[in-house]
mmCIF file of C-alpha atoms in Angstrom:
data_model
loop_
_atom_site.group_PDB
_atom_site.id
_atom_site.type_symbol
_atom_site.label_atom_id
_atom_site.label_comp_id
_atom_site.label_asym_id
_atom_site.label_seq_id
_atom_site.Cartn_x
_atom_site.Cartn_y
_atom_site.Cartn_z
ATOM 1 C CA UNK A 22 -0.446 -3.663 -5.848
ATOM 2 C CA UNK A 23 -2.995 -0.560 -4.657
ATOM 3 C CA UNK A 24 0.378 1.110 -2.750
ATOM 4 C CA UNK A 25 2.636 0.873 -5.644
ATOM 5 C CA UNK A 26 0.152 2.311 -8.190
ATOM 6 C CA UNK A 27 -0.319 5.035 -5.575
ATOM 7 C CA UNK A 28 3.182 5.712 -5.432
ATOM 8 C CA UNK A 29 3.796 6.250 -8.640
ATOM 9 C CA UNK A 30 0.467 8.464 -9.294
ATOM 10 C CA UNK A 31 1.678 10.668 -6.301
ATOM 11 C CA UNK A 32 5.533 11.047 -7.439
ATOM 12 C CA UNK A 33 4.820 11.057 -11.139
ATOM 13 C CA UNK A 34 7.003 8.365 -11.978
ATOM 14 C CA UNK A 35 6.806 7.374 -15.010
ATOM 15 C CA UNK A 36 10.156 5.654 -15.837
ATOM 16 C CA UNK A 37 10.509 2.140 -17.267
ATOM 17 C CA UNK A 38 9.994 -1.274 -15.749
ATOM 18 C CA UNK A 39 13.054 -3.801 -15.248
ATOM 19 C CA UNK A 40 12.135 -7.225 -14.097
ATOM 20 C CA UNK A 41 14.856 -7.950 -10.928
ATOM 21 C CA UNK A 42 15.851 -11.523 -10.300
ATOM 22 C CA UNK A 43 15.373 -12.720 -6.625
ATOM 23 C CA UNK A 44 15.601 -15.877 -7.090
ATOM 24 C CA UNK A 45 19.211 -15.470 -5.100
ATOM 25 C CA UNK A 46 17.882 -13.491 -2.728
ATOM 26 C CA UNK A 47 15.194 -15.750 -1.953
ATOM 27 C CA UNK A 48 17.424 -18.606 -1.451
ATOM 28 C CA UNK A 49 19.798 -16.903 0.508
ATOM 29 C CA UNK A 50 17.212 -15.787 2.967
ATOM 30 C CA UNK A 51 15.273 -19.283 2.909
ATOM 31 C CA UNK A 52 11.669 -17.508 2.222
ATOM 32 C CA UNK A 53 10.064 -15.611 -0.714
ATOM 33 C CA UNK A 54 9.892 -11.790 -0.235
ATOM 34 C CA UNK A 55 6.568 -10.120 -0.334
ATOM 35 C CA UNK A 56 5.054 -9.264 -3.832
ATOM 36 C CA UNK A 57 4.086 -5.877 -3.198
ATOM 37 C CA UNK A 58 8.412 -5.001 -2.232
ATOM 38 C CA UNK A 59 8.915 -7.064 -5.626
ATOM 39 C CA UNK A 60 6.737 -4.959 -7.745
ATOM 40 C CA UNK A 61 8.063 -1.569 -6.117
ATOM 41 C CA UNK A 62 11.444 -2.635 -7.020
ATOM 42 C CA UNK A 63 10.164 -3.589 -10.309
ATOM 43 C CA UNK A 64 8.184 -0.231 -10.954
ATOM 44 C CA UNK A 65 10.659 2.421 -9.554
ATOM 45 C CA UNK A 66 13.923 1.484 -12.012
ATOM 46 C CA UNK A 67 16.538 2.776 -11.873
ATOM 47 C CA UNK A 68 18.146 2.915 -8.290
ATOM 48 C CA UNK A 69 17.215 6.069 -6.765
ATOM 49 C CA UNK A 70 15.726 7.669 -3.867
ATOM 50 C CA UNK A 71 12.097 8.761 -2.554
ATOM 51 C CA UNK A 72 12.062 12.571 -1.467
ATOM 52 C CA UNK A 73 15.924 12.519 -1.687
ATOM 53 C CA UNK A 74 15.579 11.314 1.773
ATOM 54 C CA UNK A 75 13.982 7.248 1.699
ATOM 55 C CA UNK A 76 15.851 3.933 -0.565
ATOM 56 C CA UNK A 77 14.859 0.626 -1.133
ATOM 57 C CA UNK A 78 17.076 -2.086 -1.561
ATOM 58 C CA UNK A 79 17.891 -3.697 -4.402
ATOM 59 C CA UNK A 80 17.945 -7.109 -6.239
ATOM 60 C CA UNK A 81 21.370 -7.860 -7.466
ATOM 61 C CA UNK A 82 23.974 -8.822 -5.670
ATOM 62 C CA UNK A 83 26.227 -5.738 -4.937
ATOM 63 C CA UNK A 84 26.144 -3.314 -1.561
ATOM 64 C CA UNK A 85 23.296 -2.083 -2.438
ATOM 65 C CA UNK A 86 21.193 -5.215 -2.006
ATOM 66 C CA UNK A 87 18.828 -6.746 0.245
ATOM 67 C CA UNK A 88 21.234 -9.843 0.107
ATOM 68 C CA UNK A 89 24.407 -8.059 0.543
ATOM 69 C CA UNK A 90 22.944 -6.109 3.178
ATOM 70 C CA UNK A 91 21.670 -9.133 5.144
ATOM 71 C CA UNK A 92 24.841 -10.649 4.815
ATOM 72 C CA UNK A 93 26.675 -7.856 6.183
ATOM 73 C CA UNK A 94 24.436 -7.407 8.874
ATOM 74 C CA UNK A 95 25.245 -11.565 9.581
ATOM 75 C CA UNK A 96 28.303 -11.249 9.695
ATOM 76 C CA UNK A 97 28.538 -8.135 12.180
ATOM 77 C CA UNK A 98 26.196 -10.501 14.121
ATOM 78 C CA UNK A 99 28.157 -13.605 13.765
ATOM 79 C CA UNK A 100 31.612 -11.356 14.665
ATOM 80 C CA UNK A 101 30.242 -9.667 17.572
ATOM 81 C CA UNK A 102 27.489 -11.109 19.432
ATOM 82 C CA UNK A 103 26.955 -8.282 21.096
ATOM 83 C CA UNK A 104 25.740 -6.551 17.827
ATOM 84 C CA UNK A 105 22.518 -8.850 17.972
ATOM 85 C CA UNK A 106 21.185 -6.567 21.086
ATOM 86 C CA UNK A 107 20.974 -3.503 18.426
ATOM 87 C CA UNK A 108 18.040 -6.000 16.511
ATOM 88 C CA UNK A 109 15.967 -6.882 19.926
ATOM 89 C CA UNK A 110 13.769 -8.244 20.719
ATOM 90 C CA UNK A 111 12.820 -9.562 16.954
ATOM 91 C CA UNK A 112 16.477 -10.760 16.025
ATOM 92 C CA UNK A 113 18.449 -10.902 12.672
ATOM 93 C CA UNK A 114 16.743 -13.836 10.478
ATOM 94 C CA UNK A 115 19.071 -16.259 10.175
ATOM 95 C CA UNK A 116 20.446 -15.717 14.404
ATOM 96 C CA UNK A 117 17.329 -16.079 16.001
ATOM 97 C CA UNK A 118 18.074 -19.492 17.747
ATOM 98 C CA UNK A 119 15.165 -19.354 19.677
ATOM 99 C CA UNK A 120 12.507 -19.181 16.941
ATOM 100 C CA UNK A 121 14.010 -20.181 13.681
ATOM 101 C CA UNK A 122 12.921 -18.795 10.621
ATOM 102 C CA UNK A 123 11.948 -15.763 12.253
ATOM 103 C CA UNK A 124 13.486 -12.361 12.120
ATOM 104 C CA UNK A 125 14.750 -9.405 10.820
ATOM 105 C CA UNK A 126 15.394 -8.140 6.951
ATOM 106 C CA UNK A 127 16.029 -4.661 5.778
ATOM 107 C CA UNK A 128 14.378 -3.916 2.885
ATOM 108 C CA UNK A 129 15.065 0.145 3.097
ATOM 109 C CA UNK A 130 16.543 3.285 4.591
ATOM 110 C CA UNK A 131 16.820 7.037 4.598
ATOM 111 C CA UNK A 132 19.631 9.283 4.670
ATOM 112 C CA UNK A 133 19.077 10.518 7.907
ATOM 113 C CA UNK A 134 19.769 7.076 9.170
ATOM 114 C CA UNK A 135 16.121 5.778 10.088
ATOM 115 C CA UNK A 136 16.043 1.784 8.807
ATOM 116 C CA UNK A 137 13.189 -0.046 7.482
ATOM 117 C CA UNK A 138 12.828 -4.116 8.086
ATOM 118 C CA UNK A 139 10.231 -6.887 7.851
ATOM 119 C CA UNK A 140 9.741 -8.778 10.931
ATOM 120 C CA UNK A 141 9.788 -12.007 8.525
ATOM 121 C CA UNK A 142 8.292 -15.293 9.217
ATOM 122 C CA UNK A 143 9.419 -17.947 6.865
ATOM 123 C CA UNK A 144 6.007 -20.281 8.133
ATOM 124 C CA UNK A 145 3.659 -17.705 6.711
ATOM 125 C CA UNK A 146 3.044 -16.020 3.117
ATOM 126 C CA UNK A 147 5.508 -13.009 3.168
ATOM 127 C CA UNK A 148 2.339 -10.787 2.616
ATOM 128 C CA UNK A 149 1.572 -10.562 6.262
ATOM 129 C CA UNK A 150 4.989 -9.354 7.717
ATOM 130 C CA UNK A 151 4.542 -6.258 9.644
ATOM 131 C CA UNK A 152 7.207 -3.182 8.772
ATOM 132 C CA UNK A 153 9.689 -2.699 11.533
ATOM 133 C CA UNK A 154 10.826 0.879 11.351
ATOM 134 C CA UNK A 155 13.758 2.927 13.515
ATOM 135 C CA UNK A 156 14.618 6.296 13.759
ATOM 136 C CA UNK A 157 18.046 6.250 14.816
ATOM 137 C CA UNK A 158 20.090 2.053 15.204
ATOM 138 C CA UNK A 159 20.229 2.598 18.661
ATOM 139 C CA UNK A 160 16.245 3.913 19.165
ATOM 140 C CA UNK A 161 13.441 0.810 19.475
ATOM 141 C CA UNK A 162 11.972 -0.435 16.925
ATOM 142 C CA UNK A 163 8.084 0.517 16.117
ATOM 143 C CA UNK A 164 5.382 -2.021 14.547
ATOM 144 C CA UNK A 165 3.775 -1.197 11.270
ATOM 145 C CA UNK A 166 1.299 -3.935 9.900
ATOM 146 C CA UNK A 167 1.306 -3.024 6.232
ATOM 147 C CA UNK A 168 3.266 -3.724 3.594
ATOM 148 C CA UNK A 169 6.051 -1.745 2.570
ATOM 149 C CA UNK A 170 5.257 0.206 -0.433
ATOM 150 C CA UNK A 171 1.970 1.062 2.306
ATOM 151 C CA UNK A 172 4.665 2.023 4.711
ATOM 152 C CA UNK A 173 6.614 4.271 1.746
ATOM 153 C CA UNK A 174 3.656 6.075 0.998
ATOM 154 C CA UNK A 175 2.334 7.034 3.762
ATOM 155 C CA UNK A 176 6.438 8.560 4.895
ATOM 156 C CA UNK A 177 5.575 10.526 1.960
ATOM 157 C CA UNK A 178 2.309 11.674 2.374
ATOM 158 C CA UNK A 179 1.178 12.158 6.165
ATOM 159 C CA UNK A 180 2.994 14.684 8.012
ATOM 160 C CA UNK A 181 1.369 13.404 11.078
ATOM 161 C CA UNK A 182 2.968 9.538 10.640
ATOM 162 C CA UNK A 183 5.369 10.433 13.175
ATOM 163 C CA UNK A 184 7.934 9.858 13.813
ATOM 164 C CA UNK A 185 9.020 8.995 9.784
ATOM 165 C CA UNK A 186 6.439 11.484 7.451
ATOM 166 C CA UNK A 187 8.294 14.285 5.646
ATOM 167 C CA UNK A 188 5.393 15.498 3.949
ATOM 168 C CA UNK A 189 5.230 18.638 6.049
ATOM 169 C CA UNK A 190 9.194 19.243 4.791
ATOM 170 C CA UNK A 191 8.655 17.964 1.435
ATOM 171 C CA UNK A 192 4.942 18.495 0.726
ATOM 172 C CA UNK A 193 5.362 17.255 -3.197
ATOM 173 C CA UNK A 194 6.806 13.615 -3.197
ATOM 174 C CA UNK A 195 8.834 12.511 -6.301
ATOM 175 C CA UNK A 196 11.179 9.879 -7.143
ATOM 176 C CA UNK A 197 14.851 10.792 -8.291
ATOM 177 C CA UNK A 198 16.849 8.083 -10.359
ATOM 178 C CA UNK A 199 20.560 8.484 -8.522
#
């Protein structure tokens, strides 16, 4: 977990550990979630926010969840099939009839409305499932093939990982419990 350690070397976080049940989550989704998002959830306790500006979803079962979030995002889907044009070409996993098993999951955002997803597979380790990132819901999506805590770090850290680095705004990156 080289990204997580990373992380919290270059924030300085130092708070405790809490060990998040997925087991829901997993179910729900029909696929394991990557490690490396586990451990970053597990490392950065309590809720809180990256910069003030990115959050990652959590385990439990409120709003604030990757599983609540998924399901809200199905049922927009499922109430509006029009809404599944805003997650093209990839699809919402769980609506893509075409290749089932494969889509969409947010695991993040930031306050200034850019969204974070795994383009997930459910036929290959969870590892491998390249970082879909948006600036805006209604702006394309762009590839990233690392993992997410990868992905974190470097919108931290690079002011030239356009369009999503704050670094140049917010050269010292922390981690604020909310």
């Amino acid at each position: 977990m080289e990204w997580v350690e990373r992380l919290a070397m270059v924030t300085g976080w130092e708070g405790g550990t809490r060990e998040p049940d997925w087991s829901g989550t997993e179910e729900f989704l029909g696929t394991p979630l990557p490690d490396d998002f586990k451990e970053l959830r597990r490392r950065f306790t309590p809720r809180g926010a990256f910069s003030d500006h990115l959050l990652i979803l959590e385990a439990n079962e409120e709003s604030e969840s990757l599983r609540g979030n998924h399901e809200r995002l199905l049922k927009s889907v499922c109430a509006n099939p029009e809404n599944r044009r805003a997650f093209d070409p990839a699809g919402l996993l769980g609506t893509n009839e075409e290749l089932p098993g494969t889509g969409l999951v947010q695991w993040g955002y930031s306050f200034i409305e850019e969204e974070y997803y795994w383009l997930a597979d459910t036929t290959r380790d969870a590892s491998t499932w390249p970082v879909m990132a948006r600036v805006d819901p209604l702006e394309p999506f762009q590839r990233f093939d690392m993992s997410a805590s990868e992905f974190v770090y470097r919108v931290l850290t690079e002011a030239d990982f356009k369009p999503f680095g704050v670094a140049a705004t917010i050269p010292s990156p922390y981690y604020r419990a909310l």
